[in-house]
Coordinates of C-alpha atoms in Angstrom, one line a residue:
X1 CA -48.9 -7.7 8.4
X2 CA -47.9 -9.3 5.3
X3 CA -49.2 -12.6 5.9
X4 CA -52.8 -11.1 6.5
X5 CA -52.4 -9.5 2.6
X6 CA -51.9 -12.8 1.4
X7 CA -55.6 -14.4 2.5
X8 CA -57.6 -11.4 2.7
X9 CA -57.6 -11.0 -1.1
X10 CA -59.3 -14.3 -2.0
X11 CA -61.4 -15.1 1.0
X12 CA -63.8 -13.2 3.8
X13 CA -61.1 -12.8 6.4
X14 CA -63.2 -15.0 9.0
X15 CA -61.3 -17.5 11.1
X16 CA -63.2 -20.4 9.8
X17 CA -61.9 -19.8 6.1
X18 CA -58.7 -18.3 6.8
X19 CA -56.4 -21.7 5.4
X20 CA -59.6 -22.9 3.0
X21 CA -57.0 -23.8 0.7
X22 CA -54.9 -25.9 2.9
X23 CA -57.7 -28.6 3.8
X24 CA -57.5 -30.4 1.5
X25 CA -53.8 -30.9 1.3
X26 CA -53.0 -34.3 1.5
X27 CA -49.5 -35.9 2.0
X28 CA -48.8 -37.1 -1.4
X29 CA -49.9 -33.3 -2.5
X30 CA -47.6 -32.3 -0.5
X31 CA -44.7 -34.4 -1.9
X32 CA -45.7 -33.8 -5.7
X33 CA -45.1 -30.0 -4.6
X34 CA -41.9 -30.6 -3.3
X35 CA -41.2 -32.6 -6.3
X36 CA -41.6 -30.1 -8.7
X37 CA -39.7 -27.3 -6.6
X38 CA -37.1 -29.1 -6.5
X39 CA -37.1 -30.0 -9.8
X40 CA -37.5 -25.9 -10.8
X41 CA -34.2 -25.6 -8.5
X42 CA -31.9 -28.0 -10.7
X43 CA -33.3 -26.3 -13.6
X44 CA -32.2 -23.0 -12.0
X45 CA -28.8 -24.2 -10.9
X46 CA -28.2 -26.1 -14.8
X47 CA -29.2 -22.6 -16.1
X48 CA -32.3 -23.9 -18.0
X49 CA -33.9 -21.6 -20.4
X50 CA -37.4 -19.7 -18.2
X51 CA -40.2 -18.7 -20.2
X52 CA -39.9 -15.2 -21.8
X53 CA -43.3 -14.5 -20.7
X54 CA -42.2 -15.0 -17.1
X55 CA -38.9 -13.2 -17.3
X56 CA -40.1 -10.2 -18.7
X57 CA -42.7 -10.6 -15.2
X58 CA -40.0 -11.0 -12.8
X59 CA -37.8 -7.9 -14.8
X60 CA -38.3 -5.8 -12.4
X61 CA -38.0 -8.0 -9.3
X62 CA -34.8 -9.2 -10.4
X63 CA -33.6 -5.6 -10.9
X64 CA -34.1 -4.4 -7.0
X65 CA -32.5 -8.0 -6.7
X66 CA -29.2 -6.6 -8.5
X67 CA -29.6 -3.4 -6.7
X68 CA -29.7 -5.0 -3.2
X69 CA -27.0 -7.5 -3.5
X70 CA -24.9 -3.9 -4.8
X71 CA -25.9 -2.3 -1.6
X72 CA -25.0 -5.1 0.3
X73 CA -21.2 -5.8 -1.3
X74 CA -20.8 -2.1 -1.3
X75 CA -21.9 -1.4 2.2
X76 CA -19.5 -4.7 3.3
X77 CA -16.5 -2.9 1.4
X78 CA -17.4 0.6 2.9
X79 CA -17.2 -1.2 6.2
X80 CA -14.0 -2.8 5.8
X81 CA -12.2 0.4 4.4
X82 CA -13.5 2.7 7.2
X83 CA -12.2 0.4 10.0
X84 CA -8.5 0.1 7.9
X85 CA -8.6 4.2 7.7
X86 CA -9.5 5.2 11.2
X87 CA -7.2 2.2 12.1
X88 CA -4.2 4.2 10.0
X89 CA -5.6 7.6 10.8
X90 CA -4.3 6.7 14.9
X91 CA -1.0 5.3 13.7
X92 CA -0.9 8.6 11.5
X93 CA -1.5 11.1 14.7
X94 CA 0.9 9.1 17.3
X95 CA 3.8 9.6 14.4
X96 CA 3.1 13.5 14.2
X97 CA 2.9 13.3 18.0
X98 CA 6.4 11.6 18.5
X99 CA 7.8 13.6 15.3
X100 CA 6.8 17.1 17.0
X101 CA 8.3 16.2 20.0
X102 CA 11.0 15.0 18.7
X103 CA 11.8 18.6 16.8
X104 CA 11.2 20.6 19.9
X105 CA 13.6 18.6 21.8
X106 CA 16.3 18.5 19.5
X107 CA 16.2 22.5 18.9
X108 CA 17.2 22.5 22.1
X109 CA 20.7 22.1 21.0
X110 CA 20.3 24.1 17.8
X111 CA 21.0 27.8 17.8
X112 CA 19.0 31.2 15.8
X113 CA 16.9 30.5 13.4
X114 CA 17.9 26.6 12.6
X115 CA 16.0 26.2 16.5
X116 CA 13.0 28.6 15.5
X117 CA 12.5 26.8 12.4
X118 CA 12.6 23.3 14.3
X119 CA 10.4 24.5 16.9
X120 CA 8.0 26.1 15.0
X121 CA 7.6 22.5 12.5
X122 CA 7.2 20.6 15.9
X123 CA 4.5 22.9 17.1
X124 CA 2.2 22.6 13.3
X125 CA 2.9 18.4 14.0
X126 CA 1.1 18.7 17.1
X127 CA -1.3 20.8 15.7
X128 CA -2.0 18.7 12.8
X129 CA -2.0 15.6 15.5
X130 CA -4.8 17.2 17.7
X131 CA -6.8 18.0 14.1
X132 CA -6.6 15.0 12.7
X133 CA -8.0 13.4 16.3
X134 CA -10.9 15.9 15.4
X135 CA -11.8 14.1 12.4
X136 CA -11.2 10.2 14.0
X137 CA -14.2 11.2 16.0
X138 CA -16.9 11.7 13.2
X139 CA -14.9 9.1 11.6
X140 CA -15.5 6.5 14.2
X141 CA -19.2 7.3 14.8
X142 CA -20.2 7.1 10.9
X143 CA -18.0 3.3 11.5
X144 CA -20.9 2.2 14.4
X145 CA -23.6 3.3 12.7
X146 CA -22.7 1.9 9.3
X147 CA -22.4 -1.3 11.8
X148 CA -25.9 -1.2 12.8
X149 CA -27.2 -0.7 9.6
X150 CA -25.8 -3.5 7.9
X151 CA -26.2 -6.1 10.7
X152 CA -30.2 -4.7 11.1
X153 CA -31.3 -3.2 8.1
X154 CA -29.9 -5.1 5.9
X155 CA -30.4 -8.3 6.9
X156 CA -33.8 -7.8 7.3
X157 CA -33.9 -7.0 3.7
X158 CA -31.7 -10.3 3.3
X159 CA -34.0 -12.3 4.8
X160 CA -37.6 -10.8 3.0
X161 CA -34.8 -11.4 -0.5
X162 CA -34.4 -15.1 0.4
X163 CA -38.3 -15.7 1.0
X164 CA -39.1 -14.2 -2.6
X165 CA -36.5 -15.9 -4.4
X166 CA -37.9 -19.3 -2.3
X167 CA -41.6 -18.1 -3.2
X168 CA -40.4 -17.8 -7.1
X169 CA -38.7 -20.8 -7.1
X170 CA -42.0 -22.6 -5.7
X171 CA -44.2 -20.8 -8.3
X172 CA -42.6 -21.8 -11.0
X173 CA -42.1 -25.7 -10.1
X174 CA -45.9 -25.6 -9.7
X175 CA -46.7 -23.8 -13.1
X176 CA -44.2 -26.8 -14.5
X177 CA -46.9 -29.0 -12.8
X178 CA -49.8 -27.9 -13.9
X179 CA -48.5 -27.8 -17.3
X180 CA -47.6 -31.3 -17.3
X181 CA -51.4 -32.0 -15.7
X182 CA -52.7 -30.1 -18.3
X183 CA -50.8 -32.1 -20.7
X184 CA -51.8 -35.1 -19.4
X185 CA -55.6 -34.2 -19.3
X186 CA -58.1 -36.5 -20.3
X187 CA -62.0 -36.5 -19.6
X188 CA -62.5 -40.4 -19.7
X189 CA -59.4 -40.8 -17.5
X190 CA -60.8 -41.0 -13.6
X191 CA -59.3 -38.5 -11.2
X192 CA -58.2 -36.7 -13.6
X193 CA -60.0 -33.4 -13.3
X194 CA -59.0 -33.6 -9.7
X195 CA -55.1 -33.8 -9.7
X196 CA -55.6 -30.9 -12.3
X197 CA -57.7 -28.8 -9.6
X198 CA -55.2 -30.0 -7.0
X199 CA -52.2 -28.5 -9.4
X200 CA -54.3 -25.1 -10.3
X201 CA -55.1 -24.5 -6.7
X202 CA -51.3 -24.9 -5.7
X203 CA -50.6 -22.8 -8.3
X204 CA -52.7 -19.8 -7.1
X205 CA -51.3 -20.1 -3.2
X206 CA -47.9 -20.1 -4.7
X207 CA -48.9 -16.5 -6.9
X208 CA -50.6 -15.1 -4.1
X209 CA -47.0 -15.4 -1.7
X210 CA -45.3 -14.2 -4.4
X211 CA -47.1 -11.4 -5.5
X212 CA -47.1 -10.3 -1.7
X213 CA -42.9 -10.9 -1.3
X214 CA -42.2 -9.4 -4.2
X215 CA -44.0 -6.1 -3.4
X216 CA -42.5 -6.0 0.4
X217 CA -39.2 -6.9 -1.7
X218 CA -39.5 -3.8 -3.9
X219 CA -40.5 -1.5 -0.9
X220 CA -37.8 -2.6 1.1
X221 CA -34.7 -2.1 -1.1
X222 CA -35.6 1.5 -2.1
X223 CA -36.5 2.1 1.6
X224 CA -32.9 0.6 2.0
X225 CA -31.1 2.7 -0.4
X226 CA -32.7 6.0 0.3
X227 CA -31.6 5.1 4.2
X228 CA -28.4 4.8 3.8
X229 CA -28.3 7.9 1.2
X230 CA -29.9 9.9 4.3
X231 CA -26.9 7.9 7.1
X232 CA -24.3 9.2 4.8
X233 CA -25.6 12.7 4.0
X234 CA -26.2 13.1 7.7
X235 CA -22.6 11.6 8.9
X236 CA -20.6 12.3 6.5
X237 CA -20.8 16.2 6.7
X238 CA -19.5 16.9 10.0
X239 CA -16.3 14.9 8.6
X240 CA -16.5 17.5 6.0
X241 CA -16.5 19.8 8.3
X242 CA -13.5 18.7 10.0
X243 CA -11.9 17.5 7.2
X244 CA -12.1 20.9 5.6
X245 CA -11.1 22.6 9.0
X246 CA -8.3 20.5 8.9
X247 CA -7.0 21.7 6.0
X248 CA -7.2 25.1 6.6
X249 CA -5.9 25.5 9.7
X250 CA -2.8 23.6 9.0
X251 CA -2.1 25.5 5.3
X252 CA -2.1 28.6 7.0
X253 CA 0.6 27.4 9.7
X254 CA 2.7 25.8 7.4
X255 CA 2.4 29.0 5.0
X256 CA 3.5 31.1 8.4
X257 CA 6.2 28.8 8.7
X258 CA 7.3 29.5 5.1
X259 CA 7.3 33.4 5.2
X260 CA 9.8 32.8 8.9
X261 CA 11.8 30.3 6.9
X262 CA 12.4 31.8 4.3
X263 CA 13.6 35.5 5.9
X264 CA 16.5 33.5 7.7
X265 CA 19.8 33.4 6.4
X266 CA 21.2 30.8 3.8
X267 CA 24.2 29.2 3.4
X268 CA 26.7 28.6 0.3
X269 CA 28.3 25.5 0.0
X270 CA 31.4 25.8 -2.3
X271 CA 33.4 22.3 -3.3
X272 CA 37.5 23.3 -3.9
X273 CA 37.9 26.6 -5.2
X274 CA 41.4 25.3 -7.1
X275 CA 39.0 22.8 -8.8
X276 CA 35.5 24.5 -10.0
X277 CA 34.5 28.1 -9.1
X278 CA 31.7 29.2 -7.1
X279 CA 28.4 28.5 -7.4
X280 CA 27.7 32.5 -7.5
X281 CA 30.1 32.6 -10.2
X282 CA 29.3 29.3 -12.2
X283 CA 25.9 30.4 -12.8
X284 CA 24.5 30.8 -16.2
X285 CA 25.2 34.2 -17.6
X286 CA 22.0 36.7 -19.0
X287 CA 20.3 35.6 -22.0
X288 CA 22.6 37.8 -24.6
X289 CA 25.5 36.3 -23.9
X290 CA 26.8 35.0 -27.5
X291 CA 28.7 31.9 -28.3
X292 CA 31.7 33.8 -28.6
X293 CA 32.1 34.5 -24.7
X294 CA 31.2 30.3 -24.0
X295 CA 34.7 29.8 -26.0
X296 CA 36.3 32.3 -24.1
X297 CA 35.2 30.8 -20.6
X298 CA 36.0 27.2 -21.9
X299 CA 39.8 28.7 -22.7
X300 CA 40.1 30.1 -19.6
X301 CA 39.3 27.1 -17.4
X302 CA 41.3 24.8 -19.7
X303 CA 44.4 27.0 -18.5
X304 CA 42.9 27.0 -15.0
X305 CA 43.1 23.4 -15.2
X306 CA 46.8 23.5 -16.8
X307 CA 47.9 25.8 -13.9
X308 CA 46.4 23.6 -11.2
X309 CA 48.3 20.5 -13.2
X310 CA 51.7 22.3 -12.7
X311 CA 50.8 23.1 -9.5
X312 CA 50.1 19.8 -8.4
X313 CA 53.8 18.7 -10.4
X314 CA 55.5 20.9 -8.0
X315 CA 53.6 19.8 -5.1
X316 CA 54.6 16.0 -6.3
X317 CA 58.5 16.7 -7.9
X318 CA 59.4 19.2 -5.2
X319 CA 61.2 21.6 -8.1
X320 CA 60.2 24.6 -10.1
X321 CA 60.3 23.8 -13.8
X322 CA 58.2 20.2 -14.4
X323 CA 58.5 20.7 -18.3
X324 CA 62.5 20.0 -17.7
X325 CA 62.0 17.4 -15.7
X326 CA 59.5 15.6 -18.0
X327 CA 61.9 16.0 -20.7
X328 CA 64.9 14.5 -19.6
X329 CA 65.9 11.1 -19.8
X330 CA 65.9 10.3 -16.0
X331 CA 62.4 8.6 -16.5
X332 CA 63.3 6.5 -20.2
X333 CA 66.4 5.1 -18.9
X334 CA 66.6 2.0 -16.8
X335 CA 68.7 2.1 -13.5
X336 CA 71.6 -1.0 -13.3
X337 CA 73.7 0.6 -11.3
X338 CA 73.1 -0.9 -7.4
X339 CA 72.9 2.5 -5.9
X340 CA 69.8 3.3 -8.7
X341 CA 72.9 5.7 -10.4
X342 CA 73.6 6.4 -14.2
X343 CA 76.9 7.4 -16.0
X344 CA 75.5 10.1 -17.5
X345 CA 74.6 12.0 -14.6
X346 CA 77.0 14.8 -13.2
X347 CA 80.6 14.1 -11.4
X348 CA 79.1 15.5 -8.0
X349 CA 76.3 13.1 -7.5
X350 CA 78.8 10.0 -6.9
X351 CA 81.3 10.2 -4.4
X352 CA 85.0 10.3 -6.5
X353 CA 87.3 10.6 -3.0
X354 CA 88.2 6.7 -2.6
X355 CA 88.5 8.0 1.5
X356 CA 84.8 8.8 1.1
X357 CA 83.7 5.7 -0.7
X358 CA 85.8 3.4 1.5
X359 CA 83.9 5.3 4.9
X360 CA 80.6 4.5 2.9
X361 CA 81.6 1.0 1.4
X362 CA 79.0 -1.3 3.5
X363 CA 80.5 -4.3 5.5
X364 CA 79.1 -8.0 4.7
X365 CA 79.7 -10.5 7.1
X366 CA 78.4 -14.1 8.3
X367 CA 74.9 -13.8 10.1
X368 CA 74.3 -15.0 13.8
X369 CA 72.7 -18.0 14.7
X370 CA 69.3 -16.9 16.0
X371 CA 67.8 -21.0 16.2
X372 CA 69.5 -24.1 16.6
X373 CA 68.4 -27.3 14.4
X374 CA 69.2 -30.2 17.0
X375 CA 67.3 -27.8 20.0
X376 CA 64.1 -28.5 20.7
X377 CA 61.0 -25.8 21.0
X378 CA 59.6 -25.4 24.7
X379 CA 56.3 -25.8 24.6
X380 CA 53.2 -23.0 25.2
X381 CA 50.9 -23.8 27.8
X382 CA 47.0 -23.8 26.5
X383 CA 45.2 -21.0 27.5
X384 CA 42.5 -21.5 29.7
X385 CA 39.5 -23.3 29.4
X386 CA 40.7 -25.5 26.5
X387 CA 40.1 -29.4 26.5
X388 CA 41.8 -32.2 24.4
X389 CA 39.3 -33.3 23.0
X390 CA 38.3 -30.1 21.4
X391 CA 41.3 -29.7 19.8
X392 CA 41.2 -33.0 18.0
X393 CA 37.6 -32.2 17.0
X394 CA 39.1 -29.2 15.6
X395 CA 41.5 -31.0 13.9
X396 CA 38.8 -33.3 12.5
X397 CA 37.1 -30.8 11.3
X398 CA 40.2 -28.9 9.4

């Protein structure tokens, strides 16, 4: 359809005429155009400065250029994210799956309201597994047809892109040689009116393609974008739907479990009472209490902590008053008698009967041989499973 537009406009539309401008065409026409396109690429590719006149033409081409290549990338991305997601999303329900499970058997062996509690959790994990399989589903359909729209849609577009961009770059080689013709032009010179005609008529074929690509161009990336605003709009609201219903369902549960939870009993925990005092007890007082009562408290554990210091001197020394032990000179003075004795201490520590300190008196006497120098050692057998040759390689080795 759009190669008829391209014809129609400048001839009768009869067979005969169809490719008037194409009979003429000779060979080296044909290589002088492919000349100067490619000339117009290396000029694009060195980033060569175009004619403002035929920028400011081509403005709004190049923006639904801009605009397609963004639907493209983003559409590519969009693609790669949704596979990752539903991908995580399965891993995500086959953990809530094993975790409910996992809670219902093991409050099994629980008792009251610590197996109510568990069972309950296990229960809203299944739950939240079988919604969140809900929302894979829309999930996964939007993933297909996001497929099908980038690998037809798009690259039709793609392709009707590339034949503009082809058609501009032809164009413009051919303005660039019809400039130089008309440069060049000179009445008396022969032939040269012709190459001129040759260069305009090129020129006008390549405006015509143009002018035709650039309009199916234009048509085809808003068609593009307002398709895929419709895909999402239509897709993406049944996952919404689930998403939202997902949501509610499993606040509601979990807000059920709260209110059961929360009516069970608690427990205290309390670390040494000798050492700290409850946690009822150690909690801050109301907000009148003055600085005077803080000193008081501080006072009072100070000599809670002095009382558990002499009670722990008791527990070590074995004897009622610590402060007389502390202070006496048992601990400054340094023990040289052989049976760790002083002279100071009192008569009825030492034995003074010589009776008793002969029955006590320890006797010293030459020890028995237990080894002989001149004997020699039997040997030990090896255990099994050792070689010779291992040991020495041991041997080496140390």
């Amino acid at each position: 359809m759009s190669s008829a537009r391209f014809y129609e406009t400048s001839t009768s539309g009869l067979n005969f005429d169809r490719f008037v401008d194409r009979f003429d065409e000779s060979t080296f026409t044909k290589v002088r155009q492919q000349y100067w396109t490619a000339k117009q690429l290396i000029r694009s590719k060195l980033g060569k400065k175009e004619d403002e006149h035929l920028l400011a033409s081509d403005a709004e081409f190049d923006a639904k250029l801009s605009l397609f290549r963004s639907l493209r990338e983003t559409s590519d991305q969009m693609l790669c994210c949704i596979d990752d997601y539903q991908h995580f999303l399965g891993e995500l329900i086959q953990m809530e799956i094993n975790f409910g499970r996992m809670l219902k058997e093991e409050s099994k062996s629980e008792k009251d309201d610590t197996a109510r509690a568990m069972t309950a959790i296990g229960r809203v994990q299944t739950l939240s597994a079988h919604h969140r399989q809900q929302i894979r589903g829309p999930l996964l359909r939007f993933l297909s047809e996001l497929q099908v729209f980038t690998e037809r849609a798009i690259m039709d577009c793609a392709d009707t892109v590339d034949a503009a961009e082809r058609a501009r770059i032809e164009y413009r080689g051919s303005l660039l040689w019809m400039k130089k013709t008309s440069n060049e032009l000179d009445p008396d010179t022969e032939n040269a009116m012709e190459n001129f005609r040759t260069a305009q008529s090129v020129v006008r074929r390549n405006k015509e393609r143009l002018d035709g690509l650039k309009l199916d161009t234009l048509q085809k990336v808003d068609l593009l974008a307002a398709s895929r605003c419709n895909l999402f709009s239509q897709l993406l609201e049944s996952y919404q739907k689930c998403l939202y219903k997902y949501f509610d369902q499993i606040s509601s549960a979990y807000s059920r479990i709260y209110t059961v939870v929360s009516g069970s009993k608690h427990y205290e925990f309390e670390v040494l009472k000798e050492l700290m005092e409850p946690a009822i007890e150690a909690a801050p007082n109301e907000s009148d209490e003055t600085g005077e009562d803080a000193v008081v408290e501080r006072s009072e554990s100070l000599i809670e902590i002095d009382e558990m210091n002499q009670q722990m001197d008791r527990i070590l020394f074995g004897i009622e008053d610590c402060q007389n032990v502390l202070d006496s000179d048992i601990f400054n003075e340094r023990d040289d008698s052989p049976l760790g004795q002083t002279e100071d201490l009192p008569a009825t520590t030492s034995p003074t009967n010589p009776t008793q300190m002969g029955n006590t008196k320890a006797e010293i006497g030459p020890l028995p041989e237990k080894y002989l120098i001149n004997s020699q050692v039997p040997r030990i057998s090896p255990p099994p499973g050792w070689s010779a040759n291992r040991g020495k390689f041991s041997l080496q080795m140390v």
